[in-house]
PDB file of C-alpha atoms in Angstrom:
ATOM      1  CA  UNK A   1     144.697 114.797  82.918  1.00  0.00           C
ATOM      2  CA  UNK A   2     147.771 112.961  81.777  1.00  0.00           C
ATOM      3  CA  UNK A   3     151.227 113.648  83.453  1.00  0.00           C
ATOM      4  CA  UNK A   4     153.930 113.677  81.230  1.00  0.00           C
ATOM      5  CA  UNK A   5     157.084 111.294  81.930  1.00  0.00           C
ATOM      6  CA  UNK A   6     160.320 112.599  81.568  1.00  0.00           C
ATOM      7  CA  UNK A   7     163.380 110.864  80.330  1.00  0.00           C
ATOM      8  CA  UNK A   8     164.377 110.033  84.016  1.00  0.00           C
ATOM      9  CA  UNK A   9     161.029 108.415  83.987  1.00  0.00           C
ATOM     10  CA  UNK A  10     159.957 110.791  87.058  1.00  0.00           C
ATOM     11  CA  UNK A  11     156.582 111.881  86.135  1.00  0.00           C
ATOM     12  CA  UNK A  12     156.523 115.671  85.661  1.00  0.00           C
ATOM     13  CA  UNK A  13     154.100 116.459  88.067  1.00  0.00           C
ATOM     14  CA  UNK A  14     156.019 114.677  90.868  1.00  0.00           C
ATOM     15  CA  UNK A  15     158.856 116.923  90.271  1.00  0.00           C
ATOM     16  CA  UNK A  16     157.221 119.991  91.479  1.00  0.00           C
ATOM     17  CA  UNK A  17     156.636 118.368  94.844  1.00  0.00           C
ATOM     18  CA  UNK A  18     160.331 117.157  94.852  1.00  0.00           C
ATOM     19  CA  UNK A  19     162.280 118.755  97.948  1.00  0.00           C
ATOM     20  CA  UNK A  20     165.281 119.753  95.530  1.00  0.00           C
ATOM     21  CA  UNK A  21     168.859 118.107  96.424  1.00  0.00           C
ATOM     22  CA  UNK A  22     170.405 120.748  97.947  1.00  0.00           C
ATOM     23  CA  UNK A  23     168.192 120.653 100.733  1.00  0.00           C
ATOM     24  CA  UNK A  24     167.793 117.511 100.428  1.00  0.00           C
ATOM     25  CA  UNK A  25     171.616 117.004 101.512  1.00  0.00           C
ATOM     26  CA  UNK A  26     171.627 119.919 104.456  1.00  0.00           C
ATOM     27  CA  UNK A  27     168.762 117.678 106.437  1.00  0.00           C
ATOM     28  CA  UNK A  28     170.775 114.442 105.731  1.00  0.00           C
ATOM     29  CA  UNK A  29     173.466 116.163 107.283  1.00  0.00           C
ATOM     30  CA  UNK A  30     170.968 116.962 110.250  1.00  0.00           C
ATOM     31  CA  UNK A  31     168.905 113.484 110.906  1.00  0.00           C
ATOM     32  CA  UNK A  32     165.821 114.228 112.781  1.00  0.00           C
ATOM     33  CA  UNK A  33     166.128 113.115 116.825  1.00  0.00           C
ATOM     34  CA  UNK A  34     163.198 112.874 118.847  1.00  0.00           C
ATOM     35  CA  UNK A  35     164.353 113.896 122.080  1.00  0.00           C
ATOM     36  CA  UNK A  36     162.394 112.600 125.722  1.00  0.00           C
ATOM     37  CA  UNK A  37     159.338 114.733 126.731  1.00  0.00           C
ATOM     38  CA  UNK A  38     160.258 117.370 129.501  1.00  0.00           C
ATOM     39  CA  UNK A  39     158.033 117.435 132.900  1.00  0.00           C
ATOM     40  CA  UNK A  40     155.585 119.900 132.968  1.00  0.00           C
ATOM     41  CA  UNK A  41     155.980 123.131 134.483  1.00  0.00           C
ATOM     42  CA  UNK A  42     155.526 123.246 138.405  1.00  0.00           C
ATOM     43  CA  UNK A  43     152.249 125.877 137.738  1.00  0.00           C
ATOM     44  CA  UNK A  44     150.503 123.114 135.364  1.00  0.00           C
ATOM     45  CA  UNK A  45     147.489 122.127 136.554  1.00  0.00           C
ATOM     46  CA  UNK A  46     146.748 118.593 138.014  1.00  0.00           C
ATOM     47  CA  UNK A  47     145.358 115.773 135.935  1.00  0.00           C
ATOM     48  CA  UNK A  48     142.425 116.549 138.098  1.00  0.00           C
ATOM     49  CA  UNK A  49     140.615 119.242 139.244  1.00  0.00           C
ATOM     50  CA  UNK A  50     138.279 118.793 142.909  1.00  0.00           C
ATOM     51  CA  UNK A  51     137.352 122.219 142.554  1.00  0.00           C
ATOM     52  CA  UNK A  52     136.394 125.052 140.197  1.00  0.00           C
ATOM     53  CA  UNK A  53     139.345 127.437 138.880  1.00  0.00           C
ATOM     54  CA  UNK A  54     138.508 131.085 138.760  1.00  0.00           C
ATOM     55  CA  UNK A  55     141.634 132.519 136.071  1.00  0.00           C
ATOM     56  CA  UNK A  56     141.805 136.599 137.043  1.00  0.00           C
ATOM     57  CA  UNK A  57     143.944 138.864 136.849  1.00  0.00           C
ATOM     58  CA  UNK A  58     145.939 138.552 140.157  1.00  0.00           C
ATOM     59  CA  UNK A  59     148.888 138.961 142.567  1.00  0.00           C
ATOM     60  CA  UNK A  60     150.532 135.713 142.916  1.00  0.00           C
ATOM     61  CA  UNK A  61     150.953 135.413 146.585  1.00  0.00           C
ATOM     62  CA  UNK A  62     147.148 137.496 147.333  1.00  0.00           C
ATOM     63  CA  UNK A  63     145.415 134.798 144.506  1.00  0.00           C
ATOM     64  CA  UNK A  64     146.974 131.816 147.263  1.00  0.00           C
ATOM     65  CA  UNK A  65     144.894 133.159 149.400  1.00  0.00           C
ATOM     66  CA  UNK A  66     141.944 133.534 148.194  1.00  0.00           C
ATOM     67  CA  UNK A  67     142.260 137.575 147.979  1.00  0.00           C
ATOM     68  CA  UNK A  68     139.770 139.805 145.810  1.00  0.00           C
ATOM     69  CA  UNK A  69     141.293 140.731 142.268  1.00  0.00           C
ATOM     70  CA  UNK A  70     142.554 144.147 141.611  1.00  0.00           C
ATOM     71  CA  UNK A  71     140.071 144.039 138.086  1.00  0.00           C
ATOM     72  CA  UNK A  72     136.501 145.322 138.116  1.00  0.00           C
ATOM     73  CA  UNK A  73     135.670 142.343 135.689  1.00  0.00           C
ATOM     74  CA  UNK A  74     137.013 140.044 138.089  1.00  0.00           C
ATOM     75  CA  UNK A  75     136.233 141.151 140.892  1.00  0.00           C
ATOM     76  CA  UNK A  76     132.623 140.960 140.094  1.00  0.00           C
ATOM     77  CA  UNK A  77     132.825 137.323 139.184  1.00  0.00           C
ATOM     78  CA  UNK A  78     134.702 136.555 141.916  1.00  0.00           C
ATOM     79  CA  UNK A  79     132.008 138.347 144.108  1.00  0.00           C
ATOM     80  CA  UNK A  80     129.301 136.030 142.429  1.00  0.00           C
ATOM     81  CA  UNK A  81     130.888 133.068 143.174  1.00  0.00           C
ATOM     82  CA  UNK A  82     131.377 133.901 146.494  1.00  0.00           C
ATOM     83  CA  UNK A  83     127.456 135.346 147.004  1.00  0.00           C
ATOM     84  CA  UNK A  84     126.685 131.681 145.819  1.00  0.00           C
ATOM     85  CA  UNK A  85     128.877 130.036 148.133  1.00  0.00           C
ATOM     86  CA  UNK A  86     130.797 127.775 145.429  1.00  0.00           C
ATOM     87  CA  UNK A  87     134.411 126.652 146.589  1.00  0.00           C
ATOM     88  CA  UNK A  88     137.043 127.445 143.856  1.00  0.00           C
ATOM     89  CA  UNK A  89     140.277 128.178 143.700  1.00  0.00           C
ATOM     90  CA  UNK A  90     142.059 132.264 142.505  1.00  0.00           C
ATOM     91  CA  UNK A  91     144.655 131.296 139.702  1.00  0.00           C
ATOM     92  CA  UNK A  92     146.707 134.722 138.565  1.00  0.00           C
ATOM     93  CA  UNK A  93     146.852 134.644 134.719  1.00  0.00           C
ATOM     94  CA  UNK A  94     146.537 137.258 131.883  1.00  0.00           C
ATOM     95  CA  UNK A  95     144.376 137.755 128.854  1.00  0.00           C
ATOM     96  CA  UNK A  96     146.880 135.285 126.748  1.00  0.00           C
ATOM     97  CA  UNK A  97     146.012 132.311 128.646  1.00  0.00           C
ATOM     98  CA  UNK A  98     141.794 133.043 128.342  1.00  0.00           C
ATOM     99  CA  UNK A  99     140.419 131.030 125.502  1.00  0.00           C
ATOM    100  CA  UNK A 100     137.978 134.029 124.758  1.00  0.00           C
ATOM    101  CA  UNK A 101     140.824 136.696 124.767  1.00  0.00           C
ATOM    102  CA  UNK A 102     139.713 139.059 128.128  1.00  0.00           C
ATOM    103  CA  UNK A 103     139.897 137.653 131.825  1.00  0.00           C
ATOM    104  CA  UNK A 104     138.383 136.313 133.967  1.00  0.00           C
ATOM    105  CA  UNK A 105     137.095 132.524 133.016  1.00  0.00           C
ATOM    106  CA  UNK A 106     135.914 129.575 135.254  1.00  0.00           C
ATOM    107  CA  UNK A 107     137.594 126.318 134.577  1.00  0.00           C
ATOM    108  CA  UNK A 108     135.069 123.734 136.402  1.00  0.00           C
ATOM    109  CA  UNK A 109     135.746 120.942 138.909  1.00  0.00           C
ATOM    110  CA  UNK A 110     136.990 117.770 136.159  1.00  0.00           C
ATOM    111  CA  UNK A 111     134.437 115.939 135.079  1.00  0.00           C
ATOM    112  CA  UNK A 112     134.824 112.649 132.399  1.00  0.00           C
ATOM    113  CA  UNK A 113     132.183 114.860 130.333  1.00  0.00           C
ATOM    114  CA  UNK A 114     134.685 117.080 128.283  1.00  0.00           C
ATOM    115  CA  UNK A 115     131.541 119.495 127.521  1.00  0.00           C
ATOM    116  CA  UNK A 116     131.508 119.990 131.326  1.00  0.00           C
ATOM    117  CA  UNK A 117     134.826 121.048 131.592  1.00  0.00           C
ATOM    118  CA  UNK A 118     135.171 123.591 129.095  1.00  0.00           C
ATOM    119  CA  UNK A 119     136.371 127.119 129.927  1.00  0.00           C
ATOM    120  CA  UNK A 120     133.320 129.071 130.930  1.00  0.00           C
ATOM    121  CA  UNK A 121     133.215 133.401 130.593  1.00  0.00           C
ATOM    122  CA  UNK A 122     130.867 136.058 130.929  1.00  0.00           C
ATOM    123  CA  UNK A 123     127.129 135.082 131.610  1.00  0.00           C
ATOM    124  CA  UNK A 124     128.062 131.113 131.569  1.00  0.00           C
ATOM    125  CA  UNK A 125     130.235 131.766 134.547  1.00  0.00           C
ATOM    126  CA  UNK A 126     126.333 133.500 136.352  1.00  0.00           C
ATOM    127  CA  UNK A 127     124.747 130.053 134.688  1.00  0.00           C
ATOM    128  CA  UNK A 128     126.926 128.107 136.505  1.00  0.00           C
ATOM    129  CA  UNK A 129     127.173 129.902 139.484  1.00  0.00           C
ATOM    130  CA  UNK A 130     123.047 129.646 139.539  1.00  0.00           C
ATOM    131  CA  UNK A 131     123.119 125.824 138.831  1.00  0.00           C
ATOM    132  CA  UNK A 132     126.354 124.640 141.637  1.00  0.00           C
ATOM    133  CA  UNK A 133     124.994 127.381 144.380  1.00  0.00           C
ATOM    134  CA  UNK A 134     125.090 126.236 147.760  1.00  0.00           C
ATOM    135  CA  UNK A 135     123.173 129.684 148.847  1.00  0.00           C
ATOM    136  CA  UNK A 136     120.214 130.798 145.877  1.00  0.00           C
ATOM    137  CA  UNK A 137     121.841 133.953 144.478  1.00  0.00           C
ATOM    138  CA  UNK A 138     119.476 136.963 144.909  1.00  0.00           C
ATOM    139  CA  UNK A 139     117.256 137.884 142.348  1.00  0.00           C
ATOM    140  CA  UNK A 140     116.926 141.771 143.563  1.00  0.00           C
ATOM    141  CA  UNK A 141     114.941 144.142 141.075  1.00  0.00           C
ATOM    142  CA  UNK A 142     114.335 147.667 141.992  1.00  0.00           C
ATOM    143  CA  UNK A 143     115.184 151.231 140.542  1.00  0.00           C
ATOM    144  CA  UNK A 144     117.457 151.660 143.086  1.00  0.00           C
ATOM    145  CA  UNK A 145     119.651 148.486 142.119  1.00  0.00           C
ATOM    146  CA  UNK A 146     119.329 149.584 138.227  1.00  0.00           C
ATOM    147  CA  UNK A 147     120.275 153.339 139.189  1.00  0.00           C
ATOM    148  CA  UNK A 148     122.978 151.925 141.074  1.00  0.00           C
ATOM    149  CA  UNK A 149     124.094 149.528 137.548  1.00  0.00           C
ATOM    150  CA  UNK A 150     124.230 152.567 135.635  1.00  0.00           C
ATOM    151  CA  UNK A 151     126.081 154.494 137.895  1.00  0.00           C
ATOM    152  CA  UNK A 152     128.698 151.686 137.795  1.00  0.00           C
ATOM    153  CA  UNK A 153     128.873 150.966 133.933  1.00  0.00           C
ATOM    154  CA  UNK A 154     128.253 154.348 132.354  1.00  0.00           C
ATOM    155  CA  UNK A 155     129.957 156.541 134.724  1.00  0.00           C
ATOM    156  CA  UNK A 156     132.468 154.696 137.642  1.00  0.00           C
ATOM    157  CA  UNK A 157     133.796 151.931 134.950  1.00  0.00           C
ATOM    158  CA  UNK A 158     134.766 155.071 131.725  1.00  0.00           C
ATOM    159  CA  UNK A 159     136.409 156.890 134.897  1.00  0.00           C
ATOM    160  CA  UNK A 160     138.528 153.506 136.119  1.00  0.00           C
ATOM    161  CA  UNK A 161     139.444 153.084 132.758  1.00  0.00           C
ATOM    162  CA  UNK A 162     140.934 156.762 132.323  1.00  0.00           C
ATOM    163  CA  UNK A 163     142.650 157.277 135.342  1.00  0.00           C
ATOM    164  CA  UNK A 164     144.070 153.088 135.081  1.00  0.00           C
ATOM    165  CA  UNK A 165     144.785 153.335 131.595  1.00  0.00           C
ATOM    166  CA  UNK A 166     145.010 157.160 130.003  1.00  0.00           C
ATOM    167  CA  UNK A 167     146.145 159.206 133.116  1.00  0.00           C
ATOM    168  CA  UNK A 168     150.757 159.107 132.579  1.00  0.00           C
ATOM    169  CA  UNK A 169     150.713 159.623 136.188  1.00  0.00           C
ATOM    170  CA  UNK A 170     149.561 156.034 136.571  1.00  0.00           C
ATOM    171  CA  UNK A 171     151.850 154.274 134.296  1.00  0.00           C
ATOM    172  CA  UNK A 172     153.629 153.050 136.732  1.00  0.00           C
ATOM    173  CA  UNK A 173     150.728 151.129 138.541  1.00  0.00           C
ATOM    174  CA  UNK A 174     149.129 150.164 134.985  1.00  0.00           C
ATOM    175  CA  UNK A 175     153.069 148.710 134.274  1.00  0.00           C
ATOM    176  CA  UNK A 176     152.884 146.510 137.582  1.00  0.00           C
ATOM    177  CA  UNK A 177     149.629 145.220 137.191  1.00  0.00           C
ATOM    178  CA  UNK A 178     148.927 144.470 133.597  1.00  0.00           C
ATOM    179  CA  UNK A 179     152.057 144.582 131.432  1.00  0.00           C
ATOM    180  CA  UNK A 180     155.136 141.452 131.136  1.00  0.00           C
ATOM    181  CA  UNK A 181     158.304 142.542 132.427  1.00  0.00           C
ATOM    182  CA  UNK A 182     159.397 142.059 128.482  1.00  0.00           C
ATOM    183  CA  UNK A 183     160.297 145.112 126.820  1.00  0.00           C
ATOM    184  CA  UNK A 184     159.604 143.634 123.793  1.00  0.00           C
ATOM    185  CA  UNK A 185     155.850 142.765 124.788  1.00  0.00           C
ATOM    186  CA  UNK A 186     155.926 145.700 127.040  1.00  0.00           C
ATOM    187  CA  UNK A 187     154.951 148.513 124.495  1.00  0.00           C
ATOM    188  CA  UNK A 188     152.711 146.624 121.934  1.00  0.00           C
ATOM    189  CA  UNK A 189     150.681 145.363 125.001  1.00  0.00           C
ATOM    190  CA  UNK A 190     150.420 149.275 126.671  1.00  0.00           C
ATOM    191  CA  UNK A 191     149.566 150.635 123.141  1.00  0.00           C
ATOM    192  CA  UNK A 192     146.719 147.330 123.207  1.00  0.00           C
ATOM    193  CA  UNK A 193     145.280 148.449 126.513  1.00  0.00           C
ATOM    194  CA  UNK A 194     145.410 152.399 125.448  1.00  0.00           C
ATOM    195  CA  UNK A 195     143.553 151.576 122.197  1.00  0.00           C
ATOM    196  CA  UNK A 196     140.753 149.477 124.236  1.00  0.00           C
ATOM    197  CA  UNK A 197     140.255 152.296 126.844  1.00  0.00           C
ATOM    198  CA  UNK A 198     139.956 154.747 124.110  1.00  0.00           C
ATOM    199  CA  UNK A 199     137.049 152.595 122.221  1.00  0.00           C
TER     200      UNK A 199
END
């Protein structure tokens, strides 16, 4: 397909694409600067990590030392790691920093691989615990154990999740644990974290 020159002899076509002069002006008036990078925040990580990062959800003085996190989810993972006697480190963080959306993840010891040093949730976070264990994790199967799983998921976790997230009288605690200071992210994230409870 032909363009068609005008008399300027612009081709048409290129004139659609054509930032028009006004504009064009206002940025002349404003010359793009590139200004010197900034230094990092103090809380970014090193270039390196020597040992596995466990992101929960976490008190920033208890996560320093090594404290259990106030989440169920967390807390189990954390548990794991422990059970399997892996060191790693208890970084505070919320569900905006986890590449998967939901807390916790595992961030392992830097490795040149970048495979090997990809966030890690869920069931990879058991793989890895299985493959780095300094103590073999127990492999326990009885009725007792799975009455004791159900108990946990289908009856202890719906009430957590009530009396943490639905209850008003615990607003205040679900306000000081899970939502920003904001006010402005303070609401949509509380309306968030009702909706989820309530699924």
């Amino acid at each position: 397909m032909a363009s068609a020159i005008d008399g300027s002899g612009v081709q048409s076509s290129d004139r659609w694409f054509a930032v028009p002069r006004p504009i064009r002006n206002l940025f002349d008036l404003f010359p793009l600067q590139v200004l010197a990078s900034e230094e990092l925040p103090a809380r970014a990580p090193a270039a390196a990590r020597r040992r596995a990062a466990l992101y929960v959800f976490a008190d920033d003085e208890e996560a320093a030392l090594g404290k259990p996190s106030y989440n169920p989810s967390c807390l189990k993972w954390q548990t794991v790691l422990k059970m399997a006697g892996i060191d790693f480190e208890v970084v505070p963080s919320n569900n905006h920093a986890s590449p998967s959306g939901a807390l916790p993840f595992l961030l392992p010891p830097s490795s040149p691989s970048p495979r090997s040093s990809a966030p890690l949730t869920g069931e990879k976070i058991h793989k890895y615990a299985r493959e780095h264990a300094v103590r073999e994790l127990p492999v326990v199967t009885s009725p007792r154990i799975e009455a004791y799983h159900a108990l946990l998921t289908q009856r202890i976790r719906p009430a957590w999740l009530y009396a943490l997230y639905l209850l008003p009288a615990n607003a205040p605690l679900l306000g000081s644990l899970y939502l920003p200071s904001s006010i402005f992210l303070r609401t949509p994230i509380h309306h968030t974290l009702h909706a989820a409870a309530t699924a």
